C-alpha cells in the first residue's frame, strides 16, 4: 500500500498520490491553479496490469540500441522506436527491453492487453502481432538470423519480411524504383517538385518508370504485381494496369540437354528482345528500373531456361542500369534440390533482389545493401511467429538432409516420367524438372483435367499449370518409395486415357 | 503385414503389393508390357505417416460439399477444392474432412509433414498455413462466423480475408473494378478482345478505370493503394502511379457542434468537387469505379467529417454508379466506441465494401453480395489462426462491455483535452475525438515532436499524425483511471513547453 507525496518539478503545486492496495488509485493536485486536475477514479475491477509507468533508462535504452544495431545489419531499421518485451507487457502498459514500463497510446495492435483474459492468449509469440517495423520483440534479430538469414542467397545479407507473396514483390518493386530514382538524382534527397508532384500522383515525384517482365510469368495479384503477371488472362482481366515492357520467355525443347543448339538460339532471340524493349521504353520516357523473372516459370507452365540465359540476362540488367529481381515465391525453399532455384545457375552474384513466400511461411525479400530503402514499410511486416516456425523447419531440413533426398527422389521421378512418356508418346511430352519440381505436358487441356480428377479418385492430388501441363509439387519428405507409389497410380490413370 | 494380390482394372497384368511391417514397401507389376514398372524402394527410416492413399468417398465428399455450401454464404468459394483435416494429415498425405487420404503433390504450403518432427509443430492450427482459397481447414466456416461475421457491418454478410491492410484494399479495389466492368458489359463474360488485351496490360482488358480518393487519406503502400494515399509525400515518392481523381477532404473546425454552419459549407464544397471530378474523369475516359474514404482520416491528421457528409457522399456514389468503399483499417475494432466508426453515421446501408486489418488481427474486407468476385484470390488469404484469436478477442470485448468503457473513457479524455486546451491556448487547439480515438493539434511540428519525446521519458507513449497533431490510440482496456494518469503526465509535459 504505497503512499507518496511528490514535489512537482516545474511549479509550486504538490501532487499527492495515494494507492490503496491494487484497486483504488487516487491522484489529486493540491494546487489547482496551473495544472490539470485529475479526479479520483476507482478501478472498477482487479486489473492484471501495473499501477503506473516506471522508467529505468532513456528510450531507446542501451539494450534497444544494441538490438537495433544488430537488426540494422540484417534489415532496414529506419522506423524502429525500440524493442519490446511482450511477455512482461500487460493491460495498458508496454514494457521495453530495458525494463521501461510505459502507458501505450500508440495504437497497440498486439494483444498483450488480452493476456490473462483467456488461456488462448498465453503464448505471447503467437498472440502478439507486433508492428514489426516500429516495435519488434527482443528475439526478432536472433530469430531472423536463425531463420531467413541462415539461408540468404549468395551476395545478400539483408532481408525484409512482408505479409504475403504479392506484398513482397510490390515492395521489392518499390525498392527498385527508389534505388533507380536515387541513382538518377545522384543522391537520395528529393526536390520540392518531387515532393509536391507525388502527392497528386504526378511525375517527377511519381515517375514514369517501368518493370520489365516476361510473358508467362506470375508475380502476384496486387496492382503493381499484376502489371508483371502474364500467365492467365483471368488474373488480370478488368484491372487497370501500367504500360510496362513484356519480353518473351524462351520456349525450350525438353530434355534440355538433347536440344542445346535450338534452345540456345531461342534464348538468344529472347535476350535480344529484352535489350530492344529496354531501349524502346527508355526512348518513350519509361525507363526500366528493374527486371523481374522466375527461375522456372511456375504458374505459366513450368517453363525452364538454362543457367546461360540467366547469366546473360543478369548482365543485360547490369549493362542498362536496371535492378535484377529473382522471384522465388514458388521455386524457393528446397523443392528444386537446392534451397533456391537460382543456385543452379552457379553465380556468386545472382541477383539484386530475391523475393520469397509460401514454403518460407512468411513473405519477404532479400536485397543487396544498395537497395535498402527505409521507406519500405508495412505495419505488420510479416509475423514473428512464422520466423520461429521457419527456424524449426530449417532445422528439420538440415537434420534429415532433405535437399539430398529431394535431389534423389526428383531424379527417380523424372526418370519415371521419361519412361512413361516413351510408353505414351501420344499422350505425354516434355517431361522436365529440377529436384522434385517437375512437370509434364498432356495431349490437351481436357485430357489433362481428366487425368488430374482420375488421379484424385485414386488418392493422388496433382495440380495443373500452363495450358496443358501437370505439375508435381510434393513436400520435402517425398521419398523414393513415394515416387514409385505415385508412378504406379499415374500409370494406371494414363492407361485409362490412352 | 498386409499382403495383397490385385487384378488391375484395365489390362491383363497383375500387381502384387507386399508391405513388410511399416518399413519396406514393394510394388511390382508382374506384366511389364503395358504398365509402368515400379522398383522396390525400401523406406530408409520410420516415417510418421500412412502407408498409402485411402479413398472413402468421391472428392469433394459430402462433408466437403456441406462445408463449401456453408462457407459460400460467407465468402467466395469459387476456387475451393475441398476441406481438409490438417490434424490427421501427415507426411506426404493430406486427409480431407470425408476421411479420404491422398498423396499430396499440389505444393503443400502447410507444414503437416513436419508434425512429429518437432514439439513446436504440434499445434496444427498455428503451424499449418493452409492455402485458404483452395483447401481450407474444417473449422474455417465456423470460426469465420464466430469471429469476423459476428461483427459484420450493416447490410453485409460476406467477408474475404486477406494477409494485411494493403492487400485488403488492393483486393477491394479489384472487386470494385470487376463489378464495374460487369455492369458496363451487362454480364460477366469477357470478350475475346478483353482476354487478349489484358495479357499485355492494354485496354479494354485492363480498362482505364479509376478510384476516387481524398487528399489526406491513407490506404496502404502497395501500388494500387498508394495511388489513393495522399497523407505524406514520403509514402509515395519515386513510385509510379495512376492518373486517378483526388478530392478535397473537409477541413472542419472543432468542436464540430460549435461550428455547424461553417462546417456544413465546407462539406458542401468538398461534395461538389467530388461530383465535378467524377464527371471530369468520365469525360476523359477513366470512369470512377469506386470511391474510397476513411471515416476519420487517421494518418492524415485525425480529420473528422459529419455523418451528413458521409450520407451525401454515399448518395453521390450511388447516383454516379460508383462503388462506395469505407476503409476501417485504422478506425475499426472498437476504439471509436462503436465496433465500426461508420456506425456513428446511423445508416442501414453505409457502404458497398468495408475493409479492415490491424486490431482485427487479420486483413480482409466485407462486401455486398453483388461485389463478389471469384477472381479475388491469394494463396494464404489470411491465416486461420488469427481468426481463432479474433473470436476470443471479441468474447473479451463483449464480456467486459469494452465498447461502453471506451465511450466512457473517451468522453473523460476529450473533456480533459478541452480543459487543457483552454489552459494552453497558444500551445493546443482543435481537440477532437470519437471514443478514445482522439487527437489534438500542437503549435508546430517541432513542439509536437518534443512533447511526444518528453511524454515518453515520463512513461507515456504517444504518436503523431498529420502535420502537427498528437493522436491518442489506447488499447480497449483504457479505463477512466488511465485517463487521469495520462492527463496528469500530459499536463506536466505541456507546462514545460508553454
PDB file of N, CA, C and O in Angstrom, chain A residues 224-256:
ATOM      1  N   UNK A 224       0.529  -3.563 -58.725  1.00  0.00           N
ATOM      2  CA  UNK A 224       1.894  -3.495 -59.253  1.00  0.00           C
ATOM      3  C   UNK A 224       2.322  -4.868 -59.767  1.00  0.00           C
ATOM      4  O   UNK A 224       2.827  -5.012 -60.882  1.00  0.00           O
ATOM      5  N   UNK A 225       2.104  -5.895 -58.951  1.00  0.00           N
ATOM      6  CA  UNK A 225       2.454  -7.266 -59.340  1.00  0.00           C
ATOM      7  C   UNK A 225       1.708  -7.681 -60.606  1.00  0.00           C
ATOM      8  O   UNK A 225       2.279  -8.301 -61.502  1.00  0.00           O
ATOM      9  N   UNK A 226       0.419  -7.350 -60.643  1.00  0.00           N
ATOM     10  CA  UNK A 226      -0.402  -7.764 -61.788  1.00  0.00           C
ATOM     11  C   UNK A 226       0.134  -7.215 -63.102  1.00  0.00           C
ATOM     12  O   UNK A 226       0.004  -7.851 -64.147  1.00  0.00           O
ATOM     13  N   UNK A 227       0.744  -6.018 -63.048  1.00  0.00           N
ATOM     14  CA  UNK A 227       1.291  -5.425 -64.270  1.00  0.00           C
ATOM     15  C   UNK A 227       2.475  -6.237 -64.794  1.00  0.00           C
ATOM     16  O   UNK A 227       2.912  -6.048 -65.922  1.00  0.00           O
ATOM     17  N   UNK A 228       3.010  -7.156 -63.980  1.00  0.00           N
ATOM     18  CA  UNK A 228       4.127  -8.003 -64.402  1.00  0.00           C
ATOM     19  C   UNK A 228       3.709  -9.468 -64.528  1.00  0.00           C
ATOM     20  O   UNK A 228       4.528 -10.324 -64.841  1.00  0.00           O
ATOM     21  N   UNK A 229       2.447  -9.749 -64.234  1.00  0.00           N
ATOM     22  CA  UNK A 229       1.920 -11.111 -64.315  1.00  0.00           C
ATOM     23  C   UNK A 229       1.294 -11.318 -65.692  1.00  0.00           C
ATOM     24  O   UNK A 229       0.489 -10.497 -66.131  1.00  0.00           O
ATOM     25  N   UNK A 230       1.695 -12.385 -66.388  1.00  0.00           N
ATOM     26  CA  UNK A 230       1.147 -12.654 -67.725  1.00  0.00           C
ATOM     27  C   UNK A 230       1.021 -14.156 -67.937  1.00  0.00           C
ATOM     28  O   UNK A 230       1.537 -14.703 -68.904  1.00  0.00           O
ATOM     29  N   UNK A 231       0.392 -14.839 -66.966  1.00  0.00           N
ATOM     30  CA  UNK A 231       0.242 -16.282 -67.130  1.00  0.00           C
ATOM     31  C   UNK A 231      -1.177 -16.637 -67.571  1.00  0.00           C
ATOM     32  O   UNK A 231      -1.352 -17.432 -68.481  1.00  0.00           O
ATOM     33  N   UNK A 232      -2.187 -16.040 -66.918  1.00  0.00           N
ATOM     34  CA  UNK A 232      -3.572 -16.329 -67.314  1.00  0.00           C
ATOM     35  C   UNK A 232      -4.358 -15.022 -67.360  1.00  0.00           C
ATOM     36  O   UNK A 232      -4.247 -14.184 -66.466  1.00  0.00           O
ATOM     37  N   UNK A 233      -5.205 -14.871 -68.370  1.00  0.00           N
ATOM     38  CA  UNK A 233      -5.987 -13.644 -68.524  1.00  0.00           C
ATOM     39  C   UNK A 233      -6.869 -13.397 -67.301  1.00  0.00           C
ATOM     40  O   UNK A 233      -7.063 -12.264 -66.867  1.00  0.00           O
ATOM     41  N   UNK A 234      -7.353 -14.475 -66.744  1.00  0.00           N
ATOM     42  CA  UNK A 234      -8.320 -14.367 -65.662  1.00  0.00           C
ATOM     43  C   UNK A 234      -7.748 -13.642 -64.435  1.00  0.00           C
ATOM     44  O   UNK A 234      -8.474 -13.059 -63.643  1.00  0.00           O
ATOM     45  N   UNK A 235      -6.413 -13.667 -64.277  1.00  0.00           N
ATOM     46  CA  UNK A 235      -5.801 -12.919 -63.166  1.00  0.00           C
ATOM     47  C   UNK A 235      -5.870 -11.412 -63.390  1.00  0.00           C
ATOM     48  O   UNK A 235      -5.936 -10.647 -62.440  1.00  0.00           O
ATOM     49  N   UNK A 236      -5.784 -11.003 -64.643  1.00  0.00           N
ATOM     50  CA  UNK A 236      -5.557  -9.596 -64.967  1.00  0.00           C
ATOM     51  C   UNK A 236      -6.813  -8.853 -65.422  1.00  0.00           C
ATOM     52  O   UNK A 236      -6.883  -7.621 -65.329  1.00  0.00           O
ATOM     53  N   UNK A 237      -7.778  -9.639 -65.906  1.00  0.00           N
ATOM     54  CA  UNK A 237      -8.961  -9.064 -66.534  1.00  0.00           C
ATOM     55  C   UNK A 237      -9.666  -8.041 -65.643  1.00  0.00           C
ATOM     56  O   UNK A 237      -9.925  -8.304 -64.473  1.00  0.00           O
ATOM     57  N   UNK A 238      -9.982  -6.888 -66.229  1.00  0.00           N
ATOM     58  CA  UNK A 238     -10.784  -5.815 -65.606  1.00  0.00           C
ATOM     59  C   UNK A 238     -10.005  -4.942 -64.623  1.00  0.00           C
ATOM     60  O   UNK A 238     -10.587  -4.053 -64.000  1.00  0.00           O
ATOM     61  N   UNK A 239      -8.710  -5.193 -64.460  1.00  0.00           N
ATOM     62  CA  UNK A 239      -7.924  -4.395 -63.517  1.00  0.00           C
ATOM     63  C   UNK A 239      -7.006  -3.444 -64.287  1.00  0.00           C
ATOM     64  O   UNK A 239      -6.221  -3.897 -65.129  1.00  0.00           O
ATOM     65  N   UNK A 240      -7.087  -2.132 -64.027  1.00  0.00           N
ATOM     66  CA  UNK A 240      -6.212  -1.176 -64.712  1.00  0.00           C
ATOM     67  C   UNK A 240      -4.743  -1.560 -64.519  1.00  0.00           C
ATOM     68  O   UNK A 240      -4.382  -2.164 -63.509  1.00  0.00           O
ATOM     69  N   UNK A 241      -3.908  -1.212 -65.507  1.00  0.00           N
ATOM     70  CA  UNK A 241      -2.521  -1.654 -65.431  1.00  0.00           C
ATOM     71  C   UNK A 241      -1.560  -0.565 -65.898  1.00  0.00           C
ATOM     72  O   UNK A 241      -1.978   0.561 -66.191  1.00  0.00           O
ATOM     73  N   UNK A 242      -0.280  -0.900 -65.944  1.00  0.00           N
ATOM     74  CA  UNK A 242       0.749   0.035 -66.366  1.00  0.00           C
ATOM     75  C   UNK A 242       1.280  -0.351 -67.745  1.00  0.00           C
ATOM     76  O   UNK A 242       1.320  -1.531 -68.091  1.00  0.00           O
ATOM     77  N   UNK A 243       1.747   0.653 -68.469  1.00  0.00           N
ATOM     78  CA  UNK A 243       2.368   0.400 -69.775  1.00  0.00           C
ATOM     79  C   UNK A 243       3.838   0.028 -69.547  1.00  0.00           C
ATOM     80  O   UNK A 243       4.715   0.881 -69.594  1.00  0.00           O
ATOM     81  N   UNK A 244       4.079  -1.215 -69.238  1.00  0.00           N
ATOM     82  CA  UNK A 244       5.419  -1.712 -68.941  1.00  0.00           C
ATOM     83  C   UNK A 244       5.817  -2.760 -69.990  1.00  0.00           C
ATOM     84  O   UNK A 244       4.953  -3.478 -70.518  1.00  0.00           O
ATOM     85  N   UNK A 245       7.112  -2.916 -70.260  1.00  0.00           N
ATOM     86  CA  UNK A 245       7.534  -3.850 -71.312  1.00  0.00           C
ATOM     87  C   UNK A 245       7.415  -5.324 -70.898  1.00  0.00           C
ATOM     88  O   UNK A 245       7.681  -5.670 -69.748  1.00  0.00           O
ATOM     89  N   UNK A 246       7.028  -6.144 -71.855  1.00  0.00           N
ATOM     90  CA  UNK A 246       6.862  -7.587 -71.611  1.00  0.00           C
ATOM     91  C   UNK A 246       7.690  -8.349 -72.642  1.00  0.00           C
ATOM     92  O   UNK A 246       7.431  -8.257 -73.845  1.00  0.00           O
ATOM     93  N   UNK A 247       8.689  -9.084 -72.187  1.00  0.00           N
ATOM     94  CA  UNK A 247       9.584  -9.818 -73.089  1.00  0.00           C
ATOM     95  C   UNK A 247       9.122 -11.264 -73.235  1.00  0.00           C
ATOM     96  O   UNK A 247       8.441 -11.794 -72.357  1.00  0.00           O
ATOM     97  N   UNK A 248       9.488 -11.919 -74.340  1.00  0.00           N
ATOM     98  CA  UNK A 248       9.167 -13.351 -74.464  1.00  0.00           C
ATOM     99  C   UNK A 248      10.084 -14.173 -73.554  1.00  0.00           C
ATOM    100  O   UNK A 248      11.263 -13.864 -73.425  1.00  0.00           O
ATOM    101  N   UNK A 249       9.520 -15.184 -72.914  1.00  0.00           N
ATOM    102  CA  UNK A 249      10.334 -16.138 -72.151  1.00  0.00           C
ATOM    103  C   UNK A 249      10.675 -17.272 -73.112  1.00  0.00           C
ATOM    104  O   UNK A 249       9.828 -17.682 -73.905  1.00  0.00           O
ATOM    105  N   UNK A 250      11.906 -17.789 -73.060  1.00  0.00           N
ATOM    106  CA  UNK A 250      12.292 -18.840 -74.021  1.00  0.00           C
ATOM    107  C   UNK A 250      11.319 -20.021 -73.992  1.00  0.00           C
ATOM    108  O   UNK A 250      10.927 -20.473 -72.922  1.00  0.00           O
ATOM    109  N   UNK A 251      10.945 -20.492 -75.173  1.00  0.00           N
ATOM    110  CA  UNK A 251      10.141 -21.723 -75.274  1.00  0.00           C
ATOM    111  C   UNK A 251      11.104 -22.826 -75.670  1.00  0.00           C
ATOM    112  O   UNK A 251      11.421 -22.972 -76.853  1.00  0.00           O
ATOM    113  N   UNK A 252      11.581 -23.585 -74.712  1.00  0.00           N
ATOM    114  CA  UNK A 252      12.638 -24.566 -74.968  1.00  0.00           C
ATOM    115  C   UNK A 252      12.066 -25.955 -75.243  1.00  0.00           C
ATOM    116  O   UNK A 252      10.905 -26.240 -74.963  1.00  0.00           O
ATOM    117  N   UNK A 253      12.956 -26.788 -75.800  1.00  0.00           N
ATOM    118  CA  UNK A 253      12.583 -28.187 -76.031  1.00  0.00           C
ATOM    119  C   UNK A 253      13.233 -29.046 -74.958  1.00  0.00           C
ATOM    120  O   UNK A 253      14.383 -28.811 -74.570  1.00  0.00           O
ATOM    121  N   UNK A 254      12.500 -30.058 -74.515  1.00  0.00           N
ATOM    122  CA  UNK A 254      12.976 -30.910 -73.424  1.00  0.00           C
ATOM    123  C   UNK A 254      13.205 -32.311 -73.927  1.00  0.00           C
ATOM    124  O   UNK A 254      12.509 -32.740 -74.840  1.00  0.00           O
ATOM    125  N   UNK A 255      14.157 -33.078 -73.337  1.00  0.00           N
ATOM    126  CA  UNK A 255      15.094 -32.664 -72.287  1.00  0.00           C
ATOM    127  C   UNK A 255      16.083 -31.621 -72.815  1.00  0.00           C
ATOM    128  O   UNK A 255      16.555 -31.757 -73.960  1.00  0.00           O
ATOM    129  N   UNK A 256      16.401 -30.643 -71.991  1.00  0.00           N
ATOM    130  CA  UNK A 256      17.235 -29.526 -72.425  1.00  0.00           C
ATOM    131  C   UNK A 256      18.535 -30.001 -73.069  1.00  0.00           C
ATOM    132  O   UNK A 256      18.986 -29.439 -74.066  1.00  0.00           O
TER     133      UNK A 256
END
